[in-house]
């Protein structure tokens, strides 16, 4: 159905734009994934852009749902702020993080905030304001990237803003100019980045932005764009060339340009690059974020930090995932942490390599805290953070399985209540041709035991059996604080009591964390054990781990203890006994 033309840009236009952009990215997702060779050839740019935009669109719909039928609609400021916030908290990958900042930059102008406080009215924006919003978007995205590279989505965004500034006119003219400027810049990206030129493709992130700007044109003109940018440079563009069987896409490349790019862009593209992608939301002030940028920039590459007003989305590629998370903890409160092993599919200069082949096997695990996310990530697992009161949905688990990019996946839910959710995710992944084994781990300490014996070189069935056996041989417990009065298997507890749960049932009710934990540990070791695992939460007493280690050393011969810091994991303490 044709859209109603919009001379001005208002809340309804924002809603329409998000809906159309989501549809456009959904249609182009596989195409964009297929041409993803920079900064890492991991084939997920289209998916990450779609998920980021989906979060933005959902937030906008929620704003509209808050108004009763027949009542006034939300203001433009309400809509664009929701769009920007939704993109920020849902940003995925390098491309999604940059898209979130592009939308935030536009929102700052359209909502009439910051330097543009008088640029837009509360209800609608005209052509000049939309031009200013596109410029702010491009500039703020470039500022968010630690080391901007030309020939990427940043170049396409800048070209769109420049074309819009040159065009003048109302919103329809501005949107069309931005779209055409972006298309032209996209076609030229292979001439700016040797990684793209050798692969014979345009920049994947830029391709996604062109789709989003095409949706903007349709939202304000009521007419769908007629041309879709393809995977190869557009015919007639500067330096455009055809590639095909027997054609070397780098045959007429500039050797000097290739040489200068090798140490920079090619290194960032994944040829021998960092092992992990780390993404998290962060609550922190500006000064702390400035220090965090410097620290993360020294740890890895592809650093993008977007957001503001106390909430940030941090993206970086590193070898030491734990250090990246720890840096976030020192800066503020990180959460929704995602750690994903990176594949490095870009070939060295002069040698072609197709898109990254799936790994043979991977582990996907649900973890309750930032510290455990780092621990699991360092062990090679793809993690999904389970926030207190916010268990992951099956769709999040399916997406994590896809991110793992492996033919065989071992899924560790690490929570008895996630059994059915994990089973549904495993079944969905199997329909996509992925072999998935679900090990019914009921605690993160059982997952640690399973991961410790994981051996990818074994046959899949043998590996699953060994991991299942290790998890099953690990008794688990947790120490928590009661939120309300309740009947338990150990009697009636009051709000504020310290509860010790063994294998999911309340076994001890106490008033002191350390004493309760000691009683729980003694009961668990009565039936034997060789290794005690302690995962200490942020809110646990500072001395609890040391006192429990002393208890084990003095009272139980030949029993070792290992201690991990779990961060904000919900429970004060997790205990495992093997």
XYZ file of C-alpha atoms in Angstrom, residues 4-568:
565
model
C 0.817 9.246 2.315
C 3.368 11.909 1.237
C 4.829 13.902 4.140
C 5.923 17.497 3.498
C 6.971 17.586 7.141
C 8.547 14.924 9.335
C 6.420 14.037 12.363
C 5.898 11.166 14.803
C 3.788 9.200 12.318
C 6.548 9.558 9.720
C 9.038 8.150 12.232
C 6.765 5.188 12.871
C 6.291 4.589 9.156
C 9.995 4.939 8.474
C 10.939 2.379 11.132
C 8.377 -0.088 9.799
C 9.511 0.304 6.192
C 13.200 0.181 7.132
C 12.644 -3.021 9.066
C 10.918 -4.544 6.062
C 13.699 -3.388 3.736
C 16.434 -4.813 5.951
C 14.503 -8.036 6.349
C 14.360 -8.413 2.582
C 18.028 -7.565 2.130
C 19.383 -9.368 5.202
C 20.774 -12.439 3.434
C 22.264 -10.342 0.645
C 24.008 -8.059 3.135
C 25.227 -10.984 5.222
C 26.718 -12.525 2.087
C 28.849 -9.461 1.229
C 30.064 -8.885 4.807
C 33.877 -8.938 4.578
C 34.787 -5.900 6.707
C 35.734 -5.350 9.511
C 35.400 -9.140 10.057
C 34.144 -11.571 7.442
C 31.615 -13.169 9.769
C 28.526 -12.902 7.577
C 26.206 -11.207 10.077
C 26.020 -7.508 9.159
C 22.552 -7.794 7.648
C 21.271 -9.729 10.633
C 22.793 -7.270 13.113
C 21.319 -4.267 11.300
C 17.903 -5.931 11.214
C 17.940 -6.771 14.937
C 19.055 -3.241 15.824
C 16.318 -1.656 13.725
C 13.785 -4.137 15.095
C 14.566 -2.920 18.612
C 14.150 0.701 17.477
C 10.841 -0.026 15.743
C 9.530 -1.914 18.778
C 10.310 1.050 21.019
C 8.454 3.424 18.695
C 5.433 1.121 18.594
C 5.432 1.028 22.388
C 5.218 4.838 22.490
C 2.229 4.823 20.155
C 0.588 2.031 22.150
C 0.763 4.255 25.209
C -1.775 6.600 23.694
C -5.419 5.596 23.719
C -7.327 5.315 20.452
C -8.736 8.668 19.433
C -6.440 10.600 21.740
C -3.496 12.757 20.736
C -0.558 11.006 19.139
C 2.955 11.149 20.584
C 5.110 14.119 19.703
C 7.996 13.945 17.264
C 10.371 14.214 20.223
C 8.705 11.226 21.920
C 8.972 9.114 18.780
C 12.594 9.853 17.874
C 13.807 9.487 21.435
C 12.137 6.092 21.628
C 13.666 5.143 18.284
C 17.156 6.144 19.417
C 16.835 4.464 22.810
C 15.489 1.262 21.278
C 18.371 1.119 18.813
C 20.898 1.824 21.556
C 19.801 -0.979 23.870
C 19.267 -3.423 21.010
C 22.363 -2.665 18.926
C 24.132 -5.762 17.604
C 27.606 -5.962 16.158
C 29.800 -3.240 14.732
C 27.269 -2.219 12.086
C 24.305 -2.177 14.454
C 26.189 -0.071 16.972
C 27.019 2.512 14.309
C 23.404 2.495 13.087
C 22.271 3.177 16.654
C 24.493 6.246 16.789
C 23.230 7.447 13.415
C 19.674 7.278 14.732
C 20.702 8.948 17.988
C 22.343 11.782 16.082
C 19.159 12.358 14.084
C 17.066 12.189 17.242
C 19.152 14.857 18.955
C 18.175 17.323 16.233
C 14.615 16.159 15.601
C 13.807 16.163 19.308
C 15.162 19.702 19.613
C 17.956 18.792 22.047
C 21.524 19.946 22.471
C 22.862 22.529 20.047
C 19.792 22.190 17.872
C 17.362 23.079 20.656
C 15.490 25.524 18.423
C 15.738 23.524 15.198
C 12.607 21.406 15.430
C 9.194 22.034 16.845
C 7.708 19.504 19.253
C 5.339 18.174 16.580
C 7.143 18.177 13.240
C 10.331 19.042 11.377
C 10.781 20.575 7.928
C 13.384 20.030 5.196
C 16.150 22.172 6.720
C 15.797 20.372 10.048
C 15.939 16.965 8.356
C 19.121 18.076 6.577
C 20.620 19.108 9.896
C 19.572 15.777 11.440
C 21.310 13.805 8.692
C 24.475 15.836 9.175
C 24.426 15.353 12.944
C 23.896 11.617 12.392
C 26.926 11.295 10.126
C 29.188 13.383 12.348
C 28.222 11.697 15.611
C 28.666 8.210 14.137
C 32.139 9.109 12.926
C 33.037 10.487 16.354
C 31.856 7.263 18.012
C 34.335 5.125 16.057
C 37.833 5.111 17.544
C 39.582 4.842 14.173
C 37.266 5.771 11.265
C 37.975 4.070 7.936
C 36.808 5.374 4.576
C 34.875 3.089 2.265
C 32.560 2.045 5.077
C 29.110 3.007 6.324
C 30.685 6.173 7.744
C 31.576 7.303 4.228
C 28.088 6.495 2.961
C 26.486 8.427 5.834
C 28.672 11.469 5.207
C 27.831 11.405 1.502
C 24.116 11.200 2.281
C 24.385 14.212 4.596
C 26.385 16.210 2.031
C 23.895 15.449 -0.751
C 21.012 16.494 1.489
C 22.740 19.786 2.325
C 23.281 20.520 -1.357
C 19.681 19.748 -2.307
C 17.601 22.169 -0.252
C 13.817 21.912 -0.412
C 11.296 20.087 1.740
C 11.579 16.707 3.452
C 10.790 14.811 0.265
C 13.590 16.500 -1.675
C 16.033 16.077 1.197
C 15.263 12.374 1.630
C 15.626 11.652 -2.094
C 18.930 13.524 -2.252
C 20.294 11.688 0.787
C 19.324 8.329 -0.709
C 20.913 9.074 -4.090
C 24.050 10.440 -2.442
C 24.322 7.302 -0.347
C 23.852 5.032 -3.393
C 26.615 6.800 -5.285
C 28.975 6.617 -2.302
C 28.164 2.946 -1.775
C 29.095 2.090 -5.349
C 32.482 3.758 -4.822
C 33.372 1.970 -1.563
C 35.478 -0.741 -3.274
C 37.776 1.988 -4.606
C 38.375 3.208 -1.062
C 38.882 -0.109 0.711
C 41.037 -2.868 -0.733
C 39.236 -5.551 1.294
C 36.071 -4.792 -0.665
C 37.818 -4.429 -3.994
C 39.462 -7.833 -3.755
C 36.174 -9.473 -2.767
C 34.268 -7.688 -5.542
C 31.603 -6.302 -3.207
C 30.419 -3.028 -1.752
C 30.472 -2.288 1.974
C 27.820 -4.317 3.788
C 27.090 -1.690 6.437
C 26.772 0.996 3.766
C 24.436 -1.284 1.825
C 22.239 -1.528 4.901
C 22.205 2.244 5.378
C 21.106 2.703 1.762
C 18.172 0.387 2.492
C 17.264 2.460 5.565
C 17.452 5.711 3.581
C 15.350 4.157 0.820
C 12.707 3.499 3.462
C 12.974 7.153 4.542
C 12.218 8.216 0.968
C 9.140 6.000 0.898
C 8.006 7.248 4.311
C 8.010 10.926 3.277
C 7.100 10.676 -0.432
C 4.701 7.747 -0.397
C 6.675 6.194 -3.256
C 8.956 3.179 -2.969
C 12.452 3.603 -4.374
C 12.724 1.851 -7.716
C 16.331 0.822 -7.691
C 17.969 -1.428 -5.151
C 21.745 -1.274 -4.766
C 23.336 -4.573 -5.672
C 26.217 -6.490 -4.194
C 28.720 -5.221 -6.766
C 29.671 -1.619 -7.527
C 27.100 0.110 -9.683
C 27.921 0.261 -13.365
C 29.419 3.605 -14.310
C 30.598 4.404 -10.806
C 34.152 5.495 -10.373
C 36.380 2.458 -10.642
C 33.452 0.066 -11.128
C 34.369 -3.300 -12.586
C 32.659 -6.577 -13.244
C 33.671 -9.746 -11.478
C 32.812 -13.276 -12.327
C 34.256 -16.730 -12.934
C 37.902 -16.366 -13.879
C 37.974 -12.642 -13.109
C 40.352 -11.339 -10.485
C 38.608 -8.444 -8.720
C 42.006 -7.060 -7.730
C 43.565 -7.339 -11.184
C 43.423 -3.616 -11.889
C 43.746 -2.436 -8.317
C 46.247 0.224 -7.360
C 49.174 -1.672 -5.747
C 50.258 1.352 -3.752
C 46.773 1.784 -2.321
C 46.615 -1.902 -1.429
C 49.957 -1.680 0.339
C 48.921 1.237 2.506
C 45.694 -0.509 3.479
C 47.273 -3.847 4.360
C 48.501 -2.857 7.815
C 45.295 -1.049 8.707
C 42.042 -2.062 7.101
C 43.089 -5.617 6.290
C 44.338 -6.183 9.809
C 41.058 -4.950 11.226
C 39.122 -7.116 8.801
C 40.083 -10.194 10.710
C 43.293 -11.539 9.122
C 44.913 -12.667 12.340
C 42.782 -10.218 14.322
C 41.308 -10.431 17.834
C 39.519 -13.570 18.982
C 36.332 -12.113 20.525
C 33.648 -9.533 19.911
C 32.516 -7.970 23.203
C 29.364 -5.869 23.432
C 27.640 -4.516 26.505
C 25.398 -1.745 27.724
C 27.055 0.499 30.274
C 25.713 2.897 32.860
C 28.516 5.417 33.425
C 29.287 9.124 33.358
C 31.102 10.872 30.515
C 34.467 11.052 32.275
C 34.472 7.323 33.011
C 33.546 6.542 29.406
C 36.410 8.688 28.128
C 38.836 6.634 30.234
C 37.149 3.427 29.075
C 37.657 4.383 25.427
C 41.399 4.766 25.980
C 41.668 1.459 27.812
C 39.645 -0.537 25.288
C 41.459 1.075 22.381
C 44.695 -0.294 23.844
C 43.152 -3.753 24.296
C 41.795 -4.318 20.793
C 40.270 -2.801 17.673
C 36.930 -2.009 16.009
C 36.071 0.098 19.062
C 32.721 1.857 18.856
C 31.163 3.565 21.896
C 27.757 5.123 21.332
C 25.124 6.732 23.507
C 25.176 9.394 26.169
C 23.226 10.784 29.098
C 24.531 8.012 31.334
C 23.746 5.036 29.067
C 26.193 3.685 26.496
C 26.593 0.764 24.132
C 30.173 -0.498 23.944
C 31.532 -2.647 21.089
C 35.121 -3.869 20.719
C 37.114 -6.766 19.255
C 39.705 -8.136 21.704
C 41.753 -11.205 22.577
C 41.100 -10.805 26.305
C 37.312 -10.681 26.680
C 37.554 -10.719 30.471
C 39.726 -7.598 30.468
C 37.215 -5.790 28.236
C 34.377 -6.637 30.613
C 36.491 -5.749 33.648
C 37.214 -2.356 32.108
C 33.468 -1.800 31.860
C 32.999 -2.789 35.502
C 35.615 -0.224 36.531
C 33.897 2.456 34.439
C 30.364 1.827 35.683
C 27.729 -0.899 35.509
C 27.917 -3.100 32.405
C 25.027 -5.426 31.592
C 23.527 -7.333 28.667
C 27.035 -8.537 27.949
C 27.532 -10.541 24.749
C 30.848 -12.241 24.008
C 31.154 -13.936 20.635
C 34.168 -15.766 19.179
C 35.229 -14.132 15.941
C 35.958 -15.935 12.698
C 38.629 -14.404 10.520
C 37.580 -15.073 6.977
C 39.386 -12.342 5.032
C 42.275 -13.634 2.938
C 45.727 -12.000 2.906
C 46.372 -9.532 0.058
C 46.515 -11.246 -3.328
C 44.575 -14.312 -2.219
C 40.813 -14.669 -2.380
C 38.807 -16.425 0.250
C 35.040 -16.972 0.230
C 32.836 -15.993 3.127
C 33.783 -17.673 6.412
C 32.893 -21.343 6.585
C 31.107 -22.482 9.729
C 33.249 -23.857 12.526
C 32.779 -27.525 13.267
C 31.607 -27.098 16.864
C 30.729 -24.372 19.353
C 29.274 -23.971 22.818
C 26.439 -21.557 23.592
C 25.785 -20.831 27.262
C 23.358 -18.749 29.302
C 25.214 -16.992 32.124
C 23.839 -14.956 35.053
C 26.575 -12.343 35.447
C 29.175 -10.217 33.703
C 32.107 -11.988 35.303
C 30.902 -15.397 34.174
C 30.269 -14.004 30.703
C 33.949 -13.119 30.518
C 34.998 -16.511 31.899
C 32.842 -18.471 29.462
C 33.886 -16.210 26.596
C 37.571 -16.789 27.277
C 36.865 -20.526 27.141
C 35.453 -20.018 23.639
C 31.723 -20.076 24.387
C 29.142 -17.744 22.886
C 27.223 -16.294 25.824
C 23.728 -15.000 26.486
C 23.371 -12.907 29.642
C 20.396 -13.763 31.840
C 19.553 -10.653 33.822
C 17.759 -11.010 37.182
C 14.046 -11.215 36.438
C 14.679 -11.101 32.668
C 15.361 -14.637 31.410
C 16.280 -14.824 27.723
C 13.601 -15.787 25.235
C 14.017 -18.711 22.867
C 14.639 -16.246 20.024
C 17.695 -14.863 21.830
C 19.064 -18.365 22.228
C 18.445 -19.143 18.554
C 20.270 -15.962 17.581
C 23.192 -16.927 19.811
C 23.352 -20.319 18.125
C 23.467 -18.556 14.761
C 26.180 -16.178 15.997
C 28.281 -19.153 17.020
C 28.366 -20.021 13.295
C 29.080 -23.729 13.737
C 27.746 -26.973 12.283
C 27.451 -28.492 15.763
C 26.425 -26.606 18.890
C 26.298 -27.643 22.536
C 23.680 -25.573 24.379
C 24.048 -24.979 28.142
C 20.946 -23.273 29.646
C 22.463 -23.252 33.175
C 19.008 -22.825 34.728
C 16.311 -25.425 35.346
C 13.610 -22.885 34.490
C 15.104 -22.387 31.015
C 14.734 -26.046 30.079
C 11.710 -25.578 27.833
C 12.993 -22.307 26.384
C 16.307 -23.929 25.499
C 14.557 -26.966 24.038
C 12.462 -24.730 21.764
C 15.575 -22.864 20.642
C 17.408 -26.116 19.926
C 14.493 -27.397 17.870
C 14.373 -24.193 15.824
C 18.115 -24.311 15.183
C 17.836 -27.907 14.032
C 15.328 -26.885 11.373
C 18.053 -24.578 10.027
C 20.448 -27.480 9.580
C 22.467 -27.001 12.787
C 23.144 -30.070 14.914
C 22.314 -29.032 18.482
C 22.759 -30.995 21.703
C 21.024 -29.610 24.784
C 22.761 -30.461 28.059
C 20.260 -29.745 30.874
C 22.622 -27.816 33.144
C 20.726 -26.282 36.052
C 23.398 -23.890 37.299
C 26.316 -21.946 35.899
C 28.702 -24.046 38.012
C 27.490 -27.163 36.210
C 28.138 -25.332 32.958
C 31.683 -24.545 34.093
C 32.264 -28.245 34.785
C 30.894 -29.181 31.370
C 32.973 -26.563 29.595
C 36.116 -27.740 31.391
C 35.957 -31.150 29.681
C 34.760 -29.861 26.295
C 37.008 -31.171 23.531
C 36.088 -30.113 19.976
C 38.383 -32.729 18.437
C 36.302 -35.580 19.859
C 33.333 -36.943 18.001
C 30.257 -34.848 18.744
C 28.380 -37.590 20.607
C 31.423 -38.433 22.741
C 31.960 -34.768 23.593
C 28.329 -34.345 24.612
C 28.478 -37.469 26.796
C 31.604 -36.259 28.584
C 30.189 -32.772 29.120
C 26.872 -34.167 30.350
C 28.667 -36.500 32.746
C 30.786 -33.670 34.174
C 27.737 -31.457 34.668
C 25.743 -34.267 36.284
C 28.591 -35.019 38.702
C 28.557 -31.437 39.962
C 26.247 -30.699 42.875
C 25.176 -27.067 42.907
C 23.990 -24.541 45.461
C 23.348 -20.842 45.761
C 23.069 -18.317 48.567
C 20.421 -15.620 48.121
C 18.441 -13.100 50.164
C 14.708 -13.740 50.599
C 12.562 -11.009 49.050
C 9.405 -11.833 51.024
C 7.980 -14.113 53.697
C 7.505 -17.596 52.290
C 7.086 -21.254 53.098
C 10.159 -23.292 52.143
C 11.363 -26.879 52.507
C 13.465 -25.673 55.470
C 10.648 -23.775 57.178
C 9.232 -20.250 57.036
C 11.594 -17.508 55.914
C 11.157 -13.788 56.356
C 12.070 -10.998 53.952
C 15.786 -10.311 54.341
C 16.702 -13.808 55.547
C 19.699 -15.493 53.933
C 18.717 -18.677 52.122
C 20.978 -21.543 51.160
C 19.592 -23.628 48.294
C 21.080 -27.029 47.439
C 20.084 -28.582 44.106
C 17.255 -26.070 43.822
C 15.651 -26.595 47.255
C 15.999 -24.343 50.313
C 18.166 -26.242 52.785
C 19.326 -23.523 55.177
C 17.724 -20.339 56.521
C 20.073 -17.943 58.276
C 20.849 -14.334 59.000
C 24.549 -14.191 58.095
C 25.801 -14.764 54.550
C 29.129 -16.358 55.462
C 27.658 -18.629 58.149
C 24.863 -19.773 55.853
C 27.303 -20.428 53.021
C 29.564 -22.425 55.350
C 26.663 -24.608 56.456
C 25.642 -25.220 52.854
C 29.195 -26.121 51.869
C 29.577 -28.525 54.796
C 26.389 -30.335 53.854
C 27.511 -30.658 50.242
C 30.949 -32.027 51.199
C 29.512 -34.597 53.588
C 29.024 -36.907 50.614
C 32.515 -36.235 49.280
C 34.064 -34.052 46.636
C 37.374 -33.148 45.040
C 36.822 -29.606 43.784
C 34.796 -26.688 45.149
C 33.867 -23.876 42.775
C 32.793 -20.525 44.228
C 31.268 -17.796 42.054
C 31.016 -14.617 44.128
C 28.497 -11.914 43.281
C 29.069 -8.181 43.647
C 26.802 -7.910 46.688
C 28.439 -10.708 48.667
C 30.671 -9.794 51.659
C 34.264 -9.173 50.617
C 35.601 -11.874 52.945
C 33.185 -14.707 52.172
C 35.357 -16.428 49.541
C 38.503 -16.311 51.696
C 36.677 -17.708 54.719
C 35.162 -20.549 52.727
C 38.547 -21.355 51.173
C 40.014 -21.528 54.676
C 37.179 -23.783 55.805
C 37.807 -26.222 52.970
C 41.584 -26.208 53.441
C 41.399 -26.825 57.205
C 38.510 -29.305 57.300
C 38.614 -31.316 54.061
C 41.816 -32.990 52.904
C 42.611 -33.200 49.182
C 39.783 -30.832 48.212
C 40.747 -27.891 46.006
C 38.909 -24.572 45.718
C 38.639 -22.191 42.769
C 37.042 -18.746 42.996
C 35.486 -16.664 40.218
C 33.848 -13.240 40.362
C 30.400 -13.297 38.789
C 29.523 -9.608 38.912
C 25.828 -8.746 39.149
